[in-house]
JSON list of C-alpha atoms in Angstrom, two decimals:
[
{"chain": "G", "resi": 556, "resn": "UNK", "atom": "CA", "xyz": [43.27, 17.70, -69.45]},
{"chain": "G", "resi": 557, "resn": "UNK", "atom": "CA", "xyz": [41.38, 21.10, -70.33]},
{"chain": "G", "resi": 558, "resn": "UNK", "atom": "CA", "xyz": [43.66, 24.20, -69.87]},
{"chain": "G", "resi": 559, "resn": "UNK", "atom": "CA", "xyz": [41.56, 27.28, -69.13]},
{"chain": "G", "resi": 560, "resn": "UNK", "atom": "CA", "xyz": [42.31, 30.10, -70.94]},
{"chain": "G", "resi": 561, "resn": "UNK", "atom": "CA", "xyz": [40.70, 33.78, -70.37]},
{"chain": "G", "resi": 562, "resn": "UNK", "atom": "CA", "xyz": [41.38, 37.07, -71.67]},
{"chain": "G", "resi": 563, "resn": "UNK", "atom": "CA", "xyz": [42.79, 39.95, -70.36]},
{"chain": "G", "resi": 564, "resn": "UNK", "atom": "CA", "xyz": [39.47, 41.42, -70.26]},
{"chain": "G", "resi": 565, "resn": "UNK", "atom": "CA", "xyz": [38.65, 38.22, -68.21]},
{"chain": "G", "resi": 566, "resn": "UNK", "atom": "CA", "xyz": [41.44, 38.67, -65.39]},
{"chain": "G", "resi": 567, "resn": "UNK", "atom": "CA", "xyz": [41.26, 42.24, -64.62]},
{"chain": "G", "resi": 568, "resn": "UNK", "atom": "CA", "xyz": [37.74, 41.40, -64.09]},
{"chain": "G", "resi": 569, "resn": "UNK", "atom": "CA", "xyz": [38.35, 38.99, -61.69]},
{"chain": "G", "resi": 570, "resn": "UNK", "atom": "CA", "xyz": [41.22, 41.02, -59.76]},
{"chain": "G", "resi": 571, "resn": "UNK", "atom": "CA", "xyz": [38.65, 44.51, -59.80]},
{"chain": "G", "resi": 572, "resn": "UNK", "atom": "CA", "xyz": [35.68, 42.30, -58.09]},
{"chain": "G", "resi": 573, "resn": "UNK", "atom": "CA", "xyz": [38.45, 40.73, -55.97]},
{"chain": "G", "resi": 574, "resn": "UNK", "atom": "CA", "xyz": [39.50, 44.04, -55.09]},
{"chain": "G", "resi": 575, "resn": "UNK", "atom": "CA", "xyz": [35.92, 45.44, -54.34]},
{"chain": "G", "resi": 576, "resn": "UNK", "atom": "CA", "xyz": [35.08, 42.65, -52.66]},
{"chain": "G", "resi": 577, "resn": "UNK", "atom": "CA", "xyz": [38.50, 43.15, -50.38]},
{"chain": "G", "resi": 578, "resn": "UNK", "atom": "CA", "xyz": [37.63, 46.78, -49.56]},
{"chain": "G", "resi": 579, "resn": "UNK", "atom": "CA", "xyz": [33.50, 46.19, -48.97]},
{"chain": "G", "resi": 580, "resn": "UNK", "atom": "CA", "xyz": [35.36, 43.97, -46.03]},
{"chain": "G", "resi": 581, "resn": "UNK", "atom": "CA", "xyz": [37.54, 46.14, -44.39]},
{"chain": "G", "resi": 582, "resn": "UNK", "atom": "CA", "xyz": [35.00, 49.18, -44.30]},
{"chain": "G", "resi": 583, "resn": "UNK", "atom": "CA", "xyz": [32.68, 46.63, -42.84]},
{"chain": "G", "resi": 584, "resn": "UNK", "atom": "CA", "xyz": [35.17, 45.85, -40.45]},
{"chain": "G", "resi": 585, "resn": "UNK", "atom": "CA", "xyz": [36.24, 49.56, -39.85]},
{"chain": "G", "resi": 586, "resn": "UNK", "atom": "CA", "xyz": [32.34, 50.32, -38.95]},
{"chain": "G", "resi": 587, "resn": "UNK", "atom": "CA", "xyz": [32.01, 47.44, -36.39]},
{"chain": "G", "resi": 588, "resn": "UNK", "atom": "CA", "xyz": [35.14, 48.26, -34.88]},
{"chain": "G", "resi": 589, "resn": "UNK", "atom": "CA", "xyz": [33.39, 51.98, -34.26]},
{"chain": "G", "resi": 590, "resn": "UNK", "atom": "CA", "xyz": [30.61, 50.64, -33.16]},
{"chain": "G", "resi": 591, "resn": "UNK", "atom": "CA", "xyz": [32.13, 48.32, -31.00]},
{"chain": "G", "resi": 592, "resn": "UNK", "atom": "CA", "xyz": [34.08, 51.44, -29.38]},
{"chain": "G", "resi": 593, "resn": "UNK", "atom": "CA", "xyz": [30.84, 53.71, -28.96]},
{"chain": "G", "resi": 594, "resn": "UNK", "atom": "CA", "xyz": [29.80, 50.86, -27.16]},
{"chain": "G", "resi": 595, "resn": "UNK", "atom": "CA", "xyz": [32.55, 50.47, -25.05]},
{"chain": "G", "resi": 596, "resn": "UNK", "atom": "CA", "xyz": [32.68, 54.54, -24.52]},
{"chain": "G", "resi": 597, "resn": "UNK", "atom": "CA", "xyz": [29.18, 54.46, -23.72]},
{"chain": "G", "resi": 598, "resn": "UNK", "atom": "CA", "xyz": [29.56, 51.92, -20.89]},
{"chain": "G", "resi": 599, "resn": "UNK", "atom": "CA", "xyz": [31.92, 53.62, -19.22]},
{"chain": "G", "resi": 600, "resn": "UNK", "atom": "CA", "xyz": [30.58, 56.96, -19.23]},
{"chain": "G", "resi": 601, "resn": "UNK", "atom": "CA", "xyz": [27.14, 54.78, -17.23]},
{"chain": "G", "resi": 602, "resn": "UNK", "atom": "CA", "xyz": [29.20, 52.91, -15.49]},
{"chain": "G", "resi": 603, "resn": "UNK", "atom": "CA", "xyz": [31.30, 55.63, -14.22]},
{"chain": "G", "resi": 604, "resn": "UNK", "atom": "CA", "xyz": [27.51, 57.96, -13.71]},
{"chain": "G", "resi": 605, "resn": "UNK", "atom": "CA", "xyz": [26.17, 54.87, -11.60]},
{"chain": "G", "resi": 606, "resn": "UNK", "atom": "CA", "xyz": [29.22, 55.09, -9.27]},
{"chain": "G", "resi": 607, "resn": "UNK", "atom": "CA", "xyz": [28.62, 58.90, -8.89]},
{"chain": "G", "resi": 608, "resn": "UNK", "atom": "CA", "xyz": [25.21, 58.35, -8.53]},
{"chain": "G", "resi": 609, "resn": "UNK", "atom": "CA", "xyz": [25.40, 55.34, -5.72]},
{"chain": "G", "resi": 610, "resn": "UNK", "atom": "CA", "xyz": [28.75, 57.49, -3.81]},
{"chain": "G", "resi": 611, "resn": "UNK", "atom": "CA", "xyz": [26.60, 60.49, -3.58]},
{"chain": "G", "resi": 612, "resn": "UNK", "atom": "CA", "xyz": [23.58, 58.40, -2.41]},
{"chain": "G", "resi": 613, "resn": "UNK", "atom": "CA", "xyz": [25.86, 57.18, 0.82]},
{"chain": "G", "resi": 614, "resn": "UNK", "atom": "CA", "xyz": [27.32, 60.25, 1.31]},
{"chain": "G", "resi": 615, "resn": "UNK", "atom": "CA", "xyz": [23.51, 62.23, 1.29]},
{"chain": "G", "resi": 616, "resn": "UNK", "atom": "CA", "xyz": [22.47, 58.90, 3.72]},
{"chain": "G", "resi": 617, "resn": "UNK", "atom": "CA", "xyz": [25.19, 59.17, 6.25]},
{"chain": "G", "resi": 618, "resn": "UNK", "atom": "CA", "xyz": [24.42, 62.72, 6.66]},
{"chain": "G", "resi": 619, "resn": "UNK", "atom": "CA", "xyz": [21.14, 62.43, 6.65]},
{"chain": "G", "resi": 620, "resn": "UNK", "atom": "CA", "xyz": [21.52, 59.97, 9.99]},
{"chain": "G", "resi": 621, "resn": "UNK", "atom": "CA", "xyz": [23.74, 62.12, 11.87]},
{"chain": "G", "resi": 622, "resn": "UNK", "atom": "CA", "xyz": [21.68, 65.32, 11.22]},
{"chain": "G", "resi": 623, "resn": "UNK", "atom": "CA", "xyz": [18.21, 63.82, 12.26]},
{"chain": "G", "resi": 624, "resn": "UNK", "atom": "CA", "xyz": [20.18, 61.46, 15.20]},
{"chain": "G", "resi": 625, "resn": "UNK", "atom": "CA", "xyz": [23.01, 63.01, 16.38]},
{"chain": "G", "resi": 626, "resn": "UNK", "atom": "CA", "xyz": [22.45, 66.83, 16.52]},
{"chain": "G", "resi": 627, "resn": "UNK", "atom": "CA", "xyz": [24.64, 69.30, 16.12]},
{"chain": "G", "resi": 628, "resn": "UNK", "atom": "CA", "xyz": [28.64, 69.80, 17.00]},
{"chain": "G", "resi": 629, "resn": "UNK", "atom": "CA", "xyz": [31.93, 68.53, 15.76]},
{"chain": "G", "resi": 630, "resn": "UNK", "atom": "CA", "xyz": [30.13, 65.37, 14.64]},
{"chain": "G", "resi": 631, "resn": "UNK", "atom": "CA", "xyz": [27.48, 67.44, 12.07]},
{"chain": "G", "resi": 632, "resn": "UNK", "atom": "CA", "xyz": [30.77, 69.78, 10.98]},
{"chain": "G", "resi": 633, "resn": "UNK", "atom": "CA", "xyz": [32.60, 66.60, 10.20]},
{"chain": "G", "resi": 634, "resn": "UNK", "atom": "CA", "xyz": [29.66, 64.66, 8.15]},
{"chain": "G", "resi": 635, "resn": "UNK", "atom": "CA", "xyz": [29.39, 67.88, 6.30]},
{"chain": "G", "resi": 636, "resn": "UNK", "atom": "CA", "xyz": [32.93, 69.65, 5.95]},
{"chain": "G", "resi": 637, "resn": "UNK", "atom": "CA", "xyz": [34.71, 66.23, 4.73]},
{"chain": "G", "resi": 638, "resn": "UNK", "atom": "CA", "xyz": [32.68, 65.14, 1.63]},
{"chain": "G", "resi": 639, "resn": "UNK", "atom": "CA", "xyz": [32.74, 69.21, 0.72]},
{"chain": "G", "resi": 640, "resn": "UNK", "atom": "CA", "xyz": [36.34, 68.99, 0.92]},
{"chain": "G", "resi": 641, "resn": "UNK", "atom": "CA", "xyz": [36.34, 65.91, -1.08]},
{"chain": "G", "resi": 642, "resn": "UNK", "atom": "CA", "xyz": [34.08, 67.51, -3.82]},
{"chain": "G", "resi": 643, "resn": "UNK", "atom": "CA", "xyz": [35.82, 71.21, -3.98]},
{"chain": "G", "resi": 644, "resn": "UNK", "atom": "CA", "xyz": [39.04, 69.38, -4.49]},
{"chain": "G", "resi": 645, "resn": "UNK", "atom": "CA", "xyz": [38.04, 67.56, -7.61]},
{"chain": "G", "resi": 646, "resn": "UNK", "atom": "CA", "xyz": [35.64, 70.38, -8.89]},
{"chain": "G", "resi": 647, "resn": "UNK", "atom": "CA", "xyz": [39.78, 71.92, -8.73]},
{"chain": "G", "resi": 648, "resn": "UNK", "atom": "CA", "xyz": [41.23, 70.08, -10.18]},
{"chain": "G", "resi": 649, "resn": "UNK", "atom": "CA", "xyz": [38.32, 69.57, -13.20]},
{"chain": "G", "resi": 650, "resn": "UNK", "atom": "CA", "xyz": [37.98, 73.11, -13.57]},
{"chain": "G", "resi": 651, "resn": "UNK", "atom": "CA", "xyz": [42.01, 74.07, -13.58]},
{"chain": "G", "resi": 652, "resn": "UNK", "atom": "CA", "xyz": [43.45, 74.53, -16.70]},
{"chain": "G", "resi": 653, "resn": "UNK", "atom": "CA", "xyz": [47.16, 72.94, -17.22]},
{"chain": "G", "resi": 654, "resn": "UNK", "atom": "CA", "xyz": [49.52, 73.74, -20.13]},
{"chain": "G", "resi": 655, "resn": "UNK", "atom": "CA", "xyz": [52.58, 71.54, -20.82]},
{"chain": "G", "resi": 656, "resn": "UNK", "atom": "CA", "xyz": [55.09, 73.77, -22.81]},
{"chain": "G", "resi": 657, "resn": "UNK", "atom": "CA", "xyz": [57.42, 72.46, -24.58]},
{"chain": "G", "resi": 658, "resn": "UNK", "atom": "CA", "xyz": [61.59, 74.09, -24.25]},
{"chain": "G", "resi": 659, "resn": "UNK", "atom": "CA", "xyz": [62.46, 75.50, -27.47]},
{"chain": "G", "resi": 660, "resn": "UNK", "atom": "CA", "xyz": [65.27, 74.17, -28.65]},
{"chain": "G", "resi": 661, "resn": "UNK", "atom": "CA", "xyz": [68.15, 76.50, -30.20]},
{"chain": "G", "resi": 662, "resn": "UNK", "atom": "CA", "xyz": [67.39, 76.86, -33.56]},
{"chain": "G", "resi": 663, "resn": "UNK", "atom": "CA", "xyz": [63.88, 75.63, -33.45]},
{"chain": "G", "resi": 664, "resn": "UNK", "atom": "CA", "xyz": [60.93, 76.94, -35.58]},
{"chain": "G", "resi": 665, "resn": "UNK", "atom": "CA", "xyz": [58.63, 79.77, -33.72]}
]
């Protein structure tokens, strides 16, 4: 039976390419795990614009319909009144600025 014998040269060799090799893995996995999340971020900001997109499509349709068909009167004041209700209550609520303080407790910093 041969018994292998190396330095101490030899073994921290070994351990610093183990050790290289170990962190050249997890930055590759950090980076695809960014990438993966871009992704991810990216799909939901289109899929989220395509829903916009297609909602405001129907809602321009409908109207369209009951201006050219209908006329005038409570039925044109309703196609146009509820989706502007609709919209200035989220432009609101996306343009409102809320603040959560926080009690100080006795004795707390300032």
């Amino acid at each position: 039976m041969n018994m292998i014998s190396l330095s101490p040269v030899q073994v921290m060799a070994g351990v610093g390419v183990l050790v290289t090799l170990l962190s050249v893995w997890r930055a590759g996995a950090r980076r695809a795990k960014a990438t993966a999340e871009a992704a991810r971020s990216g799909a939901r900001f289109m899929s989220l614009a395509g829903r916009v997109l297609f909602t405001a499509g129907l809602i321009v349709g409908v109207q369209w319909v009951v201006i050219s068909r209908a006329g005038g009167g409570w039925l044109l004041l309703a196609v146009l009144g509820v989706p502007a209700l609709f919209a200035s209550y989220t432009l609101t609520r996306a343009m409102t600025v809320t603040t959560y303080d926080m009690p100080r407790r006795r004795g707390g910093r300032r």
